[in-house]
Tab-separated table of C-alpha atoms in Angstrom:
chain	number	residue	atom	x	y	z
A	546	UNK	CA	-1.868	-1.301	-31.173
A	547	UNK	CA	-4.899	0.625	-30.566
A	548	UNK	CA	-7.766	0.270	-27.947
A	549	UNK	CA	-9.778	-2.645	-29.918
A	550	UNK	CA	-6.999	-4.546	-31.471
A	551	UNK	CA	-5.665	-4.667	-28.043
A	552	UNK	CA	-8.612	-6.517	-26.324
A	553	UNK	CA	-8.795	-8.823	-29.237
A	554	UNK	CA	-4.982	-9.534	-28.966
A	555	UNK	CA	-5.472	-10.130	-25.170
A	556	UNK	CA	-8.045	-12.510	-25.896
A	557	UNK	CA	-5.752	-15.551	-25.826
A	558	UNK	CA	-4.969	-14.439	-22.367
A	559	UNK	CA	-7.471	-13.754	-19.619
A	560	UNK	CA	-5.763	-11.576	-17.480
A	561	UNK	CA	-6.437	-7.919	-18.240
A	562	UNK	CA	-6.137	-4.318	-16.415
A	563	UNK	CA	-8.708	-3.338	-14.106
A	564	UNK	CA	-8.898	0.155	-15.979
A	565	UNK	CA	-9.052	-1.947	-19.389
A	566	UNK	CA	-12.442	-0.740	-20.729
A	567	UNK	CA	-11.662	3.158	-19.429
A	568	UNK	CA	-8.578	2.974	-21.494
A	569	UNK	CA	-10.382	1.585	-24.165
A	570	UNK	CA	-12.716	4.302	-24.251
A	571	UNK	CA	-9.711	6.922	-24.207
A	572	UNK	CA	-8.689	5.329	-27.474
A	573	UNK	CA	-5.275	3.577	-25.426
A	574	UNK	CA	-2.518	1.197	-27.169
A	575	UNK	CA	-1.671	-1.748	-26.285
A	576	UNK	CA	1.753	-3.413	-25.638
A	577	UNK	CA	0.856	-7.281	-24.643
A	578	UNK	CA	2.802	-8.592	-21.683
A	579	UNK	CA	2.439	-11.804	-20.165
A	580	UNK	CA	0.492	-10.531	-17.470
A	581	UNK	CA	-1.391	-8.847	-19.823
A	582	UNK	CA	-2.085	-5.799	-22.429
A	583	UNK	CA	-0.364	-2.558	-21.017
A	584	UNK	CA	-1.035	0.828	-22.465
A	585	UNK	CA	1.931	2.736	-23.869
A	586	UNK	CA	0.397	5.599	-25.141
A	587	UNK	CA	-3.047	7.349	-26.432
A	588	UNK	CA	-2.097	8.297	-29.412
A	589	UNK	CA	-0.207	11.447	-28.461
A	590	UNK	CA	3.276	10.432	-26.734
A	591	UNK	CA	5.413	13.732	-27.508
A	592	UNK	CA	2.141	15.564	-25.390
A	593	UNK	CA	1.878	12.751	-22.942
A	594	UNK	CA	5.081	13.005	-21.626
A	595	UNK	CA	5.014	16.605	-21.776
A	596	UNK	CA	1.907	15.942	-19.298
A	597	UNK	CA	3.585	13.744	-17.217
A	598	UNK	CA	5.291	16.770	-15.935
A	599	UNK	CA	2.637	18.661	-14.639
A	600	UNK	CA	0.232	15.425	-13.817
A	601	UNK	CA	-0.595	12.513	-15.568
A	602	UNK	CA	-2.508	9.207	-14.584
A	603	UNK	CA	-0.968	5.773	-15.310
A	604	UNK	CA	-2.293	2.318	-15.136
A	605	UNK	CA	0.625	-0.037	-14.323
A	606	UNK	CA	-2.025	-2.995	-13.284
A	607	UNK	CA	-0.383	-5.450	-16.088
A	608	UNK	CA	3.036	-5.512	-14.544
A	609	UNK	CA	4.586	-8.136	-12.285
A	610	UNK	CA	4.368	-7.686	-8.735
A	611	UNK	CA	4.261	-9.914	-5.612
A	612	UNK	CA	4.578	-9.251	-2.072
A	613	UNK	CA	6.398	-11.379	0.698
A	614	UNK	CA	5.686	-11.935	4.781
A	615	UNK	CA	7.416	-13.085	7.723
A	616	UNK	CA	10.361	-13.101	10.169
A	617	UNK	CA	12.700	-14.175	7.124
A	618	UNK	CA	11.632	-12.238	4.004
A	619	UNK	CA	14.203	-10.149	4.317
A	620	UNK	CA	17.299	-12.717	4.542
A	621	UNK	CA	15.673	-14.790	2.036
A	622	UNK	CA	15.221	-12.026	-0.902
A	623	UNK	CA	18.437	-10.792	-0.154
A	624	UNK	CA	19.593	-14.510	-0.941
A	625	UNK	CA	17.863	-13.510	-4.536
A	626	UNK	CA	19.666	-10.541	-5.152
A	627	UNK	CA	17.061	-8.303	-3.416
A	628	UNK	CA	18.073	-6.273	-0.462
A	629	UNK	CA	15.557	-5.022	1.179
A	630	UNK	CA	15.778	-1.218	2.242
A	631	UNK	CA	17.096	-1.909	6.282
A	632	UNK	CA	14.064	0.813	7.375
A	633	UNK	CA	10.409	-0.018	6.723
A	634	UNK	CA	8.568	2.549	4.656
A	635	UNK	CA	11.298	3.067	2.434
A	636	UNK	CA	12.168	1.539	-1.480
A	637	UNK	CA	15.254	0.721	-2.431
A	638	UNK	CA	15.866	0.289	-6.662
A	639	UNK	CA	17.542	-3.116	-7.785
A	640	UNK	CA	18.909	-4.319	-10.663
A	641	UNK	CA	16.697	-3.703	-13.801
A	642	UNK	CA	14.377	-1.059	-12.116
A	643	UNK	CA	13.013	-3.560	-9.724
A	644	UNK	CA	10.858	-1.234	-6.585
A	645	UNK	CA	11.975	-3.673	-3.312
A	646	UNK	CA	9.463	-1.820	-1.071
A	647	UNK	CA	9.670	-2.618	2.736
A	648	UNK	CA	6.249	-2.088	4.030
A	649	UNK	CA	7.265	-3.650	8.099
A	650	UNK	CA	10.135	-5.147	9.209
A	651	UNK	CA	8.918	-8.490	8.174
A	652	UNK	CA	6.849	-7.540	4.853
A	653	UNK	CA	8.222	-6.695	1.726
A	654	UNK	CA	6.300	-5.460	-2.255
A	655	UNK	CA	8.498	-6.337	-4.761
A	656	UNK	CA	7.083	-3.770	-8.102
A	657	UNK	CA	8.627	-3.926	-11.654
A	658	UNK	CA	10.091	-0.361	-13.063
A	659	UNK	CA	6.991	1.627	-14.542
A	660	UNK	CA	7.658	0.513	-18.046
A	661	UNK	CA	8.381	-2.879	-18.465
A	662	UNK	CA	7.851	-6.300	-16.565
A	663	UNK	CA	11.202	-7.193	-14.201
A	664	UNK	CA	12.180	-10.618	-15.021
A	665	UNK	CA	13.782	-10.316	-11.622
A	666	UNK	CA	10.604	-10.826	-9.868
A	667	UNK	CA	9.636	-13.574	-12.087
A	668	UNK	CA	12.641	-15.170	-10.904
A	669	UNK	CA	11.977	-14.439	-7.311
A	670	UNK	CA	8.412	-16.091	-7.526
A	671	UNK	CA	9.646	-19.175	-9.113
A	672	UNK	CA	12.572	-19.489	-6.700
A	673	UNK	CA	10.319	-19.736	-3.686
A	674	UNK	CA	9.334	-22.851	-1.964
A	675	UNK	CA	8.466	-23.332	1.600
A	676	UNK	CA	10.916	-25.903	2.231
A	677	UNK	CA	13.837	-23.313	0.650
A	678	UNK	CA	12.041	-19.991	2.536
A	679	UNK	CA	11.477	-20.880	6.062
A	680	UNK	CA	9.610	-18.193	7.311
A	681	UNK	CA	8.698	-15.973	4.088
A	682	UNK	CA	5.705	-16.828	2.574
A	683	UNK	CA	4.343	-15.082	-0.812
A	684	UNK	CA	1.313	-12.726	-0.552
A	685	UNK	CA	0.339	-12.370	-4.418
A	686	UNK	CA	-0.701	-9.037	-5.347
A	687	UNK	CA	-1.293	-9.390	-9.131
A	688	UNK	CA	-4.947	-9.600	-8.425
A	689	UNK	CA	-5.709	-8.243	-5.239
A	690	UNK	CA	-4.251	-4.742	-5.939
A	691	UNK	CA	-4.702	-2.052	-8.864
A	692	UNK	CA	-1.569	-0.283	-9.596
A	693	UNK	CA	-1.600	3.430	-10.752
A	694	UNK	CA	1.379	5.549	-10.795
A	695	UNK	CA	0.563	9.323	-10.325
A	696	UNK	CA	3.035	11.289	-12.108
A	697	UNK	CA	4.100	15.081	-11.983
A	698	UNK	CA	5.032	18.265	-10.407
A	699	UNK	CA	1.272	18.489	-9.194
A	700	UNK	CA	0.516	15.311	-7.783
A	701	UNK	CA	1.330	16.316	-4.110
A	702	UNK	CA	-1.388	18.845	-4.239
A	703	UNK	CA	-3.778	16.801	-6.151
A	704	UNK	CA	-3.771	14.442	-3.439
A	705	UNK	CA	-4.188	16.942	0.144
A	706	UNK	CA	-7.915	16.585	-1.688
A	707	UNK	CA	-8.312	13.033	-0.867
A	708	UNK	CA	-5.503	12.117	1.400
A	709	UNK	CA	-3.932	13.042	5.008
A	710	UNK	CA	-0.525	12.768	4.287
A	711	UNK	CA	2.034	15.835	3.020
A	712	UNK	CA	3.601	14.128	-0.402
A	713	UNK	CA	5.036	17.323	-1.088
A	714	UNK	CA	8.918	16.541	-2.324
A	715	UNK	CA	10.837	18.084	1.042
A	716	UNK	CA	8.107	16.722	3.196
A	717	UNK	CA	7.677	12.903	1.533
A	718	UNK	CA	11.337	12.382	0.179
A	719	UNK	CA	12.002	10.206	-2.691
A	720	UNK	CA	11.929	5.936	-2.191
A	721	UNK	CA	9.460	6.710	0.698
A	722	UNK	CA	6.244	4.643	1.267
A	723	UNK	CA	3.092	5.507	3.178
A	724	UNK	CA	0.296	2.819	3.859
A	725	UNK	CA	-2.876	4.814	4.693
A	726	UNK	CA	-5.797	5.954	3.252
A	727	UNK	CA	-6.738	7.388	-0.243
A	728	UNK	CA	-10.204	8.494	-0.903
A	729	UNK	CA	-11.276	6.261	2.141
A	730	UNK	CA	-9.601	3.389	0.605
A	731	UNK	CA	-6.998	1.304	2.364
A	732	UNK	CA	-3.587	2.235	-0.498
A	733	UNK	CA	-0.151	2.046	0.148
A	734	UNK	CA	1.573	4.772	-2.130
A	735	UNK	CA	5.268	4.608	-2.697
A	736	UNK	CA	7.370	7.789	-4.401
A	737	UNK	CA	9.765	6.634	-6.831
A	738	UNK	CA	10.932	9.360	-9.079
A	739	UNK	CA	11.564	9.357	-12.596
A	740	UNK	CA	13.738	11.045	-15.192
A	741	UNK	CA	13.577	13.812	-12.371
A	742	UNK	CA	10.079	13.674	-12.056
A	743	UNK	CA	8.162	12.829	-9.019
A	744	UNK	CA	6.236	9.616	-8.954
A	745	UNK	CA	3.879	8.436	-6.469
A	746	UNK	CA	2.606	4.717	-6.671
A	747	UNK	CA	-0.554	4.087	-5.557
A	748	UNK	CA	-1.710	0.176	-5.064
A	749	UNK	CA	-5.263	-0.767	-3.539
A	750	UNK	CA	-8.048	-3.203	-3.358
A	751	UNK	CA	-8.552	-4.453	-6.710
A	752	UNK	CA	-12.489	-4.297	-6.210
A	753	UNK	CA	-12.058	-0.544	-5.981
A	754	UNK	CA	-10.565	0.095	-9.009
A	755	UNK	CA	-13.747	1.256	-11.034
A	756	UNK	CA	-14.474	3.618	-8.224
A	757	UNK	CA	-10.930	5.240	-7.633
A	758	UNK	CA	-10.539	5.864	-11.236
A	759	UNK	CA	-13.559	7.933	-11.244
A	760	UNK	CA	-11.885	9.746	-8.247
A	761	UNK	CA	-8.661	10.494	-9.568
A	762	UNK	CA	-10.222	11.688	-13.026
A	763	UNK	CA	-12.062	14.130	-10.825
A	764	UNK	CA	-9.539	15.514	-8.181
A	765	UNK	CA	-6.961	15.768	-10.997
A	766	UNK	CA	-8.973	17.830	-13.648
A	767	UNK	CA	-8.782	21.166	-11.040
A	768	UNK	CA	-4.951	20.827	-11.609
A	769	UNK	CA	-5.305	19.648	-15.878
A	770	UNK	CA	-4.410	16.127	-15.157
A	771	UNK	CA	-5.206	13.772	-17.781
A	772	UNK	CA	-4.303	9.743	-18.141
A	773	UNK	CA	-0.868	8.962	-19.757
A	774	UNK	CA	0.613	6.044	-21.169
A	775	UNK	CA	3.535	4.289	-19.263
A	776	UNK	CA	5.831	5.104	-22.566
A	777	UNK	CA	5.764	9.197	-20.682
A	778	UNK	CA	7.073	7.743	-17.718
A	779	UNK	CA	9.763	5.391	-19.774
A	780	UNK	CA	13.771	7.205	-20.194
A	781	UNK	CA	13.891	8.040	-24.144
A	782	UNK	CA	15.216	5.002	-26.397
A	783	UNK	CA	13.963	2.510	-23.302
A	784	UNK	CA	12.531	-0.734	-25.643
A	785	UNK	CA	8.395	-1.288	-23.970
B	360	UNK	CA	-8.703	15.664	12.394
B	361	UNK	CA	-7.674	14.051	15.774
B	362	UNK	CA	-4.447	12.075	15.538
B	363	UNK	CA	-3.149	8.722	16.472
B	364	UNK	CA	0.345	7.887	16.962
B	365	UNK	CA	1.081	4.869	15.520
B	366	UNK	CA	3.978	2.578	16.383
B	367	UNK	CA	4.478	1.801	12.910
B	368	UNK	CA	3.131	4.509	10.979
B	369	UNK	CA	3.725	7.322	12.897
B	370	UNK	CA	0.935	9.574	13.650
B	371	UNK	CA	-2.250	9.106	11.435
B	372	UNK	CA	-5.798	10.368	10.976
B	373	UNK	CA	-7.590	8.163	13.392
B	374	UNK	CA	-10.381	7.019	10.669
B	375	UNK	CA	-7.307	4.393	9.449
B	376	UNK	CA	-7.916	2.730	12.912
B	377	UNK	CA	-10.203	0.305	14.488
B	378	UNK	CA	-10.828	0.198	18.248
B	379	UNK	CA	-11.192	-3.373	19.800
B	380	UNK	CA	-11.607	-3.000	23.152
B	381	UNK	CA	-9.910	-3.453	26.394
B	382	UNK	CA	-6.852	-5.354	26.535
B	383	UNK	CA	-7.552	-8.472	28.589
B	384	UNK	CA	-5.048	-10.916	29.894
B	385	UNK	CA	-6.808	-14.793	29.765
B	386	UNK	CA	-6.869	-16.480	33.042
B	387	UNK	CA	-4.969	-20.089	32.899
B	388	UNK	CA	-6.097	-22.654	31.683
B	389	UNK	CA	-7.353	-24.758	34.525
B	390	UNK	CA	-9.193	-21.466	36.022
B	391	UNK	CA	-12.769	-21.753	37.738
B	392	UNK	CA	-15.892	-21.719	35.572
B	393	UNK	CA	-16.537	-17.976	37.206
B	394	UNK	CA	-12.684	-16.661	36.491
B	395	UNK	CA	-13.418	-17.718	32.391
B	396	UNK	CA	-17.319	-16.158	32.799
B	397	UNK	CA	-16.042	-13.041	34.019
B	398	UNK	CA	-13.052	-12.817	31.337
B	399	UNK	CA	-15.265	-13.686	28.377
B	400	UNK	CA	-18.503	-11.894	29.461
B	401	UNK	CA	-17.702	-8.916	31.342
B	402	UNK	CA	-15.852	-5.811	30.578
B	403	UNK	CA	-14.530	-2.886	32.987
B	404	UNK	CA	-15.504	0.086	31.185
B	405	UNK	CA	-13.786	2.130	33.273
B	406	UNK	CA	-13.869	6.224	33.412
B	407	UNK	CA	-9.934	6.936	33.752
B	408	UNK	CA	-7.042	5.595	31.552
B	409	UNK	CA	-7.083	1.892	29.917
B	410	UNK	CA	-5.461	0.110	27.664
B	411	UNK	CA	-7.012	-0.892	24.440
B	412	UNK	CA	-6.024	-2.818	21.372
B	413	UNK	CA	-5.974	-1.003	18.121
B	414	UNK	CA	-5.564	-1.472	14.295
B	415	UNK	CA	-4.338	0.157	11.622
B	416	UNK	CA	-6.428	-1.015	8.657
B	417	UNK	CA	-3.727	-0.233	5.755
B	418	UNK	CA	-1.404	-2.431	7.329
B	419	UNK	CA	-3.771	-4.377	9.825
B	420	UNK	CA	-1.216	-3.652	12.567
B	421	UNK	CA	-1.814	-4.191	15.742
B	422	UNK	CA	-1.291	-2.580	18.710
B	423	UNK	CA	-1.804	-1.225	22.283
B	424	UNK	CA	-2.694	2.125	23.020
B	425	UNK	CA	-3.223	4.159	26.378
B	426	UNK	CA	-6.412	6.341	26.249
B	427	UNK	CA	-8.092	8.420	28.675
B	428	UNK	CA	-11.901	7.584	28.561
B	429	UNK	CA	-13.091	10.621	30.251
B	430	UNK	CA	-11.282	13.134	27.897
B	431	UNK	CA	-10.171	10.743	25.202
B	432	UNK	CA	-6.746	11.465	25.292
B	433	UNK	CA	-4.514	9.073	23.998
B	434	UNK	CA	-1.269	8.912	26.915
B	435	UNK	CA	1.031	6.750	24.363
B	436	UNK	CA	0.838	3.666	22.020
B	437	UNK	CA	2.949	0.406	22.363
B	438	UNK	CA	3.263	-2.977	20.534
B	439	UNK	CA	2.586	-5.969	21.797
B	440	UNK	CA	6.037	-6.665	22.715
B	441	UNK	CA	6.649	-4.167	25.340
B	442	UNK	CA	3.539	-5.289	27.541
B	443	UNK	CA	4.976	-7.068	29.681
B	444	UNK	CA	3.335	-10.626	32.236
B	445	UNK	CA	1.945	-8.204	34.857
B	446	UNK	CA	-0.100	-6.112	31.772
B	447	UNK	CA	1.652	-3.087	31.902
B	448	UNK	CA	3.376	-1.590	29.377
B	449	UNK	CA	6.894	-1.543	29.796
């Protein structure tokens, strides 16, 4: 579905990406999730993956997420089938590709696998009620927080331009989180690898989006980065 | 880049922190007019080491730290938890 025929076929839902019109512009296509469209690919998949080797920029803003807070997040998702790493600032991967981040010892980012929405977090959200959760209490981060994933062997030194922390892969191991600072802006990025690549998630104020974008475009062209659909980031013969 | 240890998030750049001031323990309830004047309207600002509540603004954590006002060294960093009645970290 290309750039235009996507907006049109979002139109019967209002939800769309924060990077929507500068995917539009780079000619993206659409696949239409409930949370909204989600772009697969530009046009070029074979290269795109191929790209999201070296470095590649991916908007993941259309897939499910939600966060959780308090004393008893942890016991309670792990009465949902989600077991919380046991350390914060680490990820642990669940059932269907399901990110359980632990951000403290009582806060918790559920994230969906990079190419599809988890139907385990949709589950999770509808299961919650305060009578059933005690102390665990949703924090919704569908619309408070843009979701790129930075993708490739390059990423780590794309980002000493515009962040404090070593990512590099021995320093900044895999399923590890940091919450700090990205271009001045408050992020939490989490590195969950795939197909052997290295992926760093990177989720921040929504009202930034426009701006960090514009960032990202520029720090990555030194090292040839270029936006990629999620289908580079997907395992081959995965359905999107 | 100087460098604060976070409890949390380990050490950090310091511009991901906010500085709020001198930890101050409230005087009970039932405390003279002057006791809740000075808590509310005075500070020490004291040359030597005090204790000062700090936040990480990724995760808005909070916590105490130990700093040294006339070289602004920070001595160590605590949560909440380990200070204990008296004020002192534990």
């Amino acid at each position: 579905m290309s750039g235009a025929e996507g907006a049109r076929a979002a139109n019967g839902n209002p939800r769309r990406s924060f990077f929507q019109r500068q995917l539009e512009e780079l000619g993206a296509r659409f696949s239409i999730l409930e949370d909204g469209p989600l772009a697969t690919d530009f046009g070029t998949a074979t290269a795109e993956r191929e790209q999201a080797r070296q470095l590649g920029l991916c908007d993941l803003s259309s897939l499910p997420r939600i966060g959780f807070k308090g004393a008893n997040t942890a016991a309670w998702l792990a009465g949902r089938g989600v077991a919380l790493p046991a350390q914060p600032h680490r990820l642990a991967r669940i059932e269907d590709g399901l990110l359980a981040c632990r951000l403290s010892p009582g806060e918790a980012l559920l994230l969906s696998q990079p190419w599809g929405a988890s139907r385990l977090i949709k589950d999770v959200e509808r299961a919650w009620s305060i009578e059933s959760a005690g102390l665990c209490f949703p924090v919704p981060r569908r619309d408070s927080h843009a979701w790129l994933a930075l993708v490739g062997a390059r990423v780590p030194a794309m980002l000493t331009k515009i962040c404090g922390i070593d990512f590099r892969p021995h320093k900044f191991a895999d399923l590890t989180l940091a919450q700090t600072q990205v271009a001045r802006t408050s992020a939490i990025v989490a590195r969950a690898d795939v197909e052997g690549t290295g992926c760093w998630h990177l989720l921040f104020d929504s009202a930034s989006a426009a701006y960090m974008w514009q960032v990202l475009i520029d720090a990555m062209s030194e090292f040839d980065g270029r936006p990629v659909g999620c289908a580079a980031l997907a395992p081959p013969g995965s359905a999107l | 880049m100087k460098i604060m240890p976070c409890p949390l998030n380990g050490p950090r750049n310091i511009q991901e922190f906010i500085c709020r001031g001198e930890v101050r323990i409230p005087p009970a309830a039932d405390a003279s007019a002057e006791a809740w004047a000075e808590y509310l309207f005075y500070r020490e600002n004291k040359a030597g080491i005090v204790r000062e509540w700090w936040c990480h603004l990724p995760t808005t954590f909070w916590f105490i730290a130990e700093r040294d006002t006339r070289t602004d060294e920070i001595i160590r960093t605590y949560t909440f938890d380990a200070l204990d009645e008296s004020g002192s970290g534990r």
